[in-house]
């Protein structure tokens, strides 16, 4: 009797899983260097899985290879989505090693960092063409939105018809101006947040569950 009940329970668990779980959606976090992509990816990963993705830094191009966190389950307002988060290197139009010399870096290290960053940018573009189901574009709300965006990257995103959310980050800073961002990209929804302080994360998760389910 007990054995039969156990067996019936295990079968019903397997059937439940087969019908309720779909493949994780792969969500790429894109945006310029220093916008807070890794800070956001780490916060999402910590909130839902308990561990982080990678190091954050005030020096641009800290992330130079795409990093992935798989099977992050996010649930909000009765909507549940399982995502693989891909934190990508910041994408600019050019990577100049002289930029790093301002951060007290030896020339040799700066040149290596910029070479790695350029490769990472190419890798981020490659991911986008092959392997991403949705895009989170992180911008720094204290900066001019147009000059932060790489037109080639936006072009690829729009040609693929992927779901896109724009995250206006760093709203904890006094100079933040979210409207400037939402006005610049009216075709996409803009969600404001502070990845560092964890401000407005409820809405962030609600939108992720809504857009990428
Ligand atoms: N004030 C404030 N600072 C933030 C916020 N999010 C990130 N930062 C800071 O911005 C800097 C860059 O953050 P990262 O998460 O490393 O930025 P990134 O976009 O991953 O940068 P790359 O990997 O270089 O492309 C760090 O000093 C963070 O602490 C935020 O919401 N508010
Ligand atoms: Mg990073």
mmCIF file of N, CA, C and O in Angstrom, residues 68-112:
data_model
loop_
_atom_site.group_PDB
_atom_site.id
_atom_site.type_symbol
_atom_site.label_atom_id
_atom_site.label_comp_id
_atom_site.label_asym_id
_atom_site.label_seq_id
_atom_site.Cartn_x
_atom_site.Cartn_y
_atom_site.Cartn_z
ATOM 1 N N UNK A 68 27.377 33.482 -17.473
ATOM 2 C CA UNK A 68 26.008 33.014 -17.452
ATOM 3 C C UNK A 68 25.616 32.431 -16.101
ATOM 4 O O UNK A 68 26.423 31.820 -15.424
ATOM 5 N N UNK A 69 24.377 32.677 -15.713
ATOM 6 C CA UNK A 69 23.822 32.018 -14.533
ATOM 7 C C UNK A 69 22.550 31.319 -14.998
ATOM 8 O O UNK A 69 21.643 31.963 -15.523
ATOM 9 N N UNK A 70 22.503 30.008 -14.808
ATOM 10 C CA UNK A 70 21.394 29.264 -15.398
ATOM 11 C C UNK A 70 20.266 28.986 -14.405
ATOM 12 O O UNK A 70 20.489 28.942 -13.202
ATOM 13 N N UNK A 71 19.098 28.793 -14.974
ATOM 14 C CA UNK A 71 17.927 28.356 -14.206
ATOM 15 C C UNK A 71 17.580 29.249 -13.024
ATOM 16 O O UNK A 71 17.424 28.784 -11.907
ATOM 17 N N UNK A 72 17.475 30.537 -13.292
ATOM 18 C CA UNK A 72 17.037 31.470 -12.260
ATOM 19 C C UNK A 72 15.510 31.571 -12.364
ATOM 20 O O UNK A 72 14.984 32.006 -13.385
ATOM 21 N N UNK A 73 14.831 31.147 -11.320
ATOM 22 C CA UNK A 73 13.361 31.152 -11.363
ATOM 23 C C UNK A 73 12.832 32.409 -10.715
ATOM 24 O O UNK A 73 13.097 32.670 -9.548
ATOM 25 N N UNK A 74 12.079 33.175 -11.487
ATOM 26 C CA UNK A 74 11.535 34.436 -10.977
ATOM 27 C C UNK A 74 10.013 34.349 -10.978
ATOM 28 O O UNK A 74 9.417 33.934 -11.971
ATOM 29 N N UNK A 75 9.411 34.724 -9.868
ATOM 30 C CA UNK A 75 7.968 34.626 -9.780
ATOM 31 C C UNK A 75 7.401 35.940 -9.249
ATOM 32 O O UNK A 75 7.840 36.440 -8.222
ATOM 33 N N UNK A 76 6.450 36.508 -9.973
ATOM 34 C CA UNK A 76 5.798 37.741 -9.534
ATOM 35 C C UNK A 76 4.376 37.792 -10.063
ATOM 36 O O UNK A 76 4.143 37.448 -11.214
ATOM 37 N N UNK A 77 3.466 38.241 -9.248
ATOM 38 C CA UNK A 77 2.067 38.419 -9.647
ATOM 39 C C UNK A 77 1.504 37.184 -10.333
ATOM 40 O O UNK A 77 0.833 37.282 -11.367
ATOM 41 N N UNK A 78 1.828 36.016 -9.804
ATOM 42 C CA UNK A 78 1.281 34.776 -10.374
ATOM 43 C C UNK A 78 1.942 34.344 -11.664
ATOM 44 O O UNK A 78 1.604 33.326 -12.239
ATOM 45 N N UNK A 79 2.917 35.142 -12.154
ATOM 46 C CA UNK A 79 3.626 34.747 -13.369
ATOM 47 C C UNK A 79 4.997 34.221 -12.983
ATOM 48 O O UNK A 79 5.697 34.832 -12.182
ATOM 49 N N UNK A 80 5.370 33.090 -13.585
ATOM 50 C CA UNK A 80 6.657 32.494 -13.237
ATOM 51 C C UNK A 80 7.477 32.328 -14.509
ATOM 52 O O UNK A 80 6.949 31.907 -15.540
ATOM 53 N N UNK A 81 8.755 32.698 -14.429
ATOM 54 C CA UNK A 81 9.602 32.518 -15.598
ATOM 55 C C UNK A 81 10.956 31.975 -15.144
ATOM 56 O O UNK A 81 11.462 32.357 -14.089
ATOM 57 N N UNK A 82 11.475 31.031 -15.904
ATOM 58 C CA UNK A 82 12.820 30.536 -15.611
ATOM 59 C C UNK A 82 13.762 31.109 -16.655
ATOM 60 O O UNK A 82 13.536 30.960 -17.852
ATOM 61 N N UNK A 83 14.803 31.805 -16.179
ATOM 62 C CA UNK A 83 15.714 32.445 -17.144
ATOM 63 C C UNK A 83 17.160 32.038 -16.901
ATOM 64 O O UNK A 83 17.550 31.685 -15.789
ATOM 65 N N UNK A 84 17.930 32.050 -17.972
ATOM 66 C CA UNK A 84 19.384 32.004 -17.871
ATOM 67 C C UNK A 84 19.835 33.447 -18.081
ATOM 68 O O UNK A 84 19.506 34.051 -19.104
ATOM 69 N N UNK A 85 20.564 33.979 -17.114
ATOM 70 C CA UNK A 85 21.003 35.377 -17.244
ATOM 71 C C UNK A 85 22.389 35.396 -17.863
ATOM 72 O O UNK A 85 23.282 34.691 -17.397
ATOM 73 N N UNK A 86 22.563 36.204 -18.894
ATOM 74 C CA UNK A 86 23.893 36.342 -19.487
ATOM 75 C C UNK A 86 24.364 37.771 -19.262
ATOM 76 O O UNK A 86 23.791 38.722 -19.801
ATOM 77 N N UNK A 87 25.401 37.926 -18.441
ATOM 78 C CA UNK A 87 25.995 39.246 -18.198
ATOM 79 C C UNK A 87 27.062 39.458 -19.260
ATOM 80 O O UNK A 87 27.967 38.639 -19.407
ATOM 81 N N UNK A 88 26.929 40.521 -20.035
ATOM 82 C CA UNK A 88 27.866 40.703 -21.155
ATOM 83 C C UNK A 88 28.819 41.871 -20.884
ATOM 84 O O UNK A 88 28.546 42.731 -20.049
ATOM 85 N N UNK A 89 29.927 41.895 -21.616
ATOM 86 C CA UNK A 89 30.847 43.035 -21.481
ATOM 87 C C UNK A 89 30.187 44.304 -22.022
ATOM 88 O O UNK A 89 29.383 44.229 -22.948
ATOM 89 N N UNK A 90 30.503 45.446 -21.444
ATOM 90 C CA UNK A 90 29.954 46.718 -21.906
ATOM 91 C C UNK A 90 30.284 46.955 -23.366
ATOM 92 O O UNK A 90 31.402 46.714 -23.803
ATOM 93 N N UNK A 91 29.284 47.429 -24.111
ATOM 94 C CA UNK A 91 29.505 47.656 -25.537
ATOM 95 C C UNK A 91 29.531 49.151 -25.834
ATOM 96 O O UNK A 91 28.569 49.867 -25.587
ATOM 97 N N UNK A 92 30.670 49.600 -26.337
ATOM 98 C CA UNK A 92 30.778 50.987 -26.797
ATOM 99 C C UNK A 92 31.120 50.943 -28.276
ATOM 100 O O UNK A 92 31.212 49.870 -28.858
ATOM 101 N N UNK A 93 31.336 52.102 -28.854
ATOM 102 C CA UNK A 93 31.757 52.070 -30.258
ATOM 103 C C UNK A 93 33.243 51.765 -30.347
ATOM 104 O O UNK A 93 33.706 51.114 -31.251
ATOM 105 N N UNK A 94 34.008 52.243 -29.388
ATOM 106 C CA UNK A 94 35.416 51.866 -29.412
ATOM 107 C C UNK A 94 35.936 51.661 -27.982
ATOM 108 O O UNK A 94 35.389 52.214 -27.019
ATOM 109 N N UNK A 95 36.982 50.869 -27.883
ATOM 110 C CA UNK A 95 37.619 50.649 -26.591
ATOM 111 C C UNK A 95 39.022 51.226 -26.711
ATOM 112 O O UNK A 95 39.788 50.832 -27.573
ATOM 113 N N UNK A 96 39.319 52.208 -25.890
ATOM 114 C CA UNK A 96 40.612 52.876 -26.000
ATOM 115 C C UNK A 96 41.409 52.659 -24.719
ATOM 116 O O UNK A 96 40.936 52.993 -23.634
ATOM 117 N N UNK A 97 42.605 52.122 -24.857
ATOM 118 C CA UNK A 97 43.371 51.799 -23.644
ATOM 119 C C UNK A 97 43.709 53.045 -22.827
ATOM 120 O O UNK A 97 43.871 52.984 -21.619
ATOM 121 N N UNK A 98 43.754 54.221 -23.497
ATOM 122 C CA UNK A 98 44.144 55.447 -22.776
ATOM 123 C C UNK A 98 43.149 55.765 -21.656
ATOM 124 O O UNK A 98 43.497 56.363 -20.644
ATOM 125 N N UNK A 99 41.895 55.315 -21.878
ATOM 126 C CA UNK A 99 40.841 55.491 -20.884
ATOM 127 C C UNK A 99 41.225 54.841 -19.540
ATOM 128 O O UNK A 99 40.909 55.334 -18.476
ATOM 129 N N UNK A 100 41.922 53.721 -19.610
ATOM 130 C CA UNK A 100 42.280 53.007 -18.383
ATOM 131 C C UNK A 100 43.466 53.634 -17.674
ATOM 132 O O UNK A 100 43.657 53.438 -16.481
ATOM 133 N N UNK A 101 44.291 54.365 -18.434
ATOM 134 C CA UNK A 101 45.465 54.970 -17.805
ATOM 135 C C UNK A 101 45.020 55.980 -16.734
ATOM 136 O O UNK A 101 45.705 56.187 -15.746
ATOM 137 N N UNK A 102 43.826 56.556 -16.934
ATOM 138 C CA UNK A 102 43.283 57.475 -15.920
ATOM 139 C C UNK A 102 42.978 56.749 -14.616
ATOM 140 O O UNK A 102 42.740 57.360 -13.598
ATOM 141 N N UNK A 103 42.869 55.426 -14.683
ATOM 142 C CA UNK A 103 42.554 54.652 -13.475
ATOM 143 C C UNK A 103 43.815 54.063 -12.855
ATOM 144 O O UNK A 103 43.766 53.000 -12.233
ATOM 145 N N UNK A 104 44.958 54.745 -13.065
ATOM 146 C CA UNK A 104 46.203 54.299 -12.442
ATOM 147 C C UNK A 104 46.610 52.895 -12.837
ATOM 148 O O UNK A 104 47.022 52.096 -11.999
ATOM 149 N N UNK A 105 46.462 52.605 -14.100
ATOM 150 C CA UNK A 105 46.829 51.270 -14.548
ATOM 151 C C UNK A 105 48.101 51.374 -15.372
ATOM 152 O O UNK A 105 48.302 52.344 -16.093
ATOM 153 N N UNK A 106 48.990 50.395 -15.247
ATOM 154 C CA UNK A 106 50.187 50.371 -16.086
ATOM 155 C C UNK A 106 49.755 50.245 -17.548
ATOM 156 O O UNK A 106 48.748 49.600 -17.845
ATOM 157 N N UNK A 107 50.594 50.816 -18.452
ATOM 158 C CA UNK A 107 50.195 50.800 -19.858
ATOM 159 C C UNK A 107 49.958 49.372 -20.364
ATOM 160 O O UNK A 107 48.964 49.091 -21.049
ATOM 161 N N UNK A 108 50.855 48.465 -19.968
ATOM 162 C CA UNK A 108 50.723 47.084 -20.458
ATOM 163 C C UNK A 108 49.375 46.457 -20.034
ATOM 164 O O UNK A 108 48.700 45.807 -20.825
ATOM 165 N N UNK A 109 48.997 46.697 -18.779
ATOM 166 C CA UNK A 109 47.722 46.164 -18.279
ATOM 167 C C UNK A 109 46.545 46.810 -19.001
ATOM 168 O O UNK A 109 45.552 46.161 -19.311
ATOM 169 N N UNK A 110 46.693 48.136 -19.249
ATOM 170 C CA UNK A 110 45.606 48.873 -19.911
ATOM 171 C C UNK A 110 45.404 48.360 -21.332
ATOM 172 O O UNK A 110 44.276 48.165 -21.789
ATOM 173 N N UNK A 111 46.513 48.100 -22.023
ATOM 174 C CA UNK A 111 46.422 47.607 -23.399
ATOM 175 C C UNK A 111 45.772 46.218 -23.402
ATOM 176 O O UNK A 111 44.905 45.917 -24.214
ATOM 177 N N UNK A 112 46.186 45.387 -22.428
ATOM 178 C CA UNK A 112 45.600 44.034 -22.360
ATOM 179 C C UNK A 112 44.103 44.117 -22.060
ATOM 180 O O UNK A 112 43.282 43.444 -22.678
#
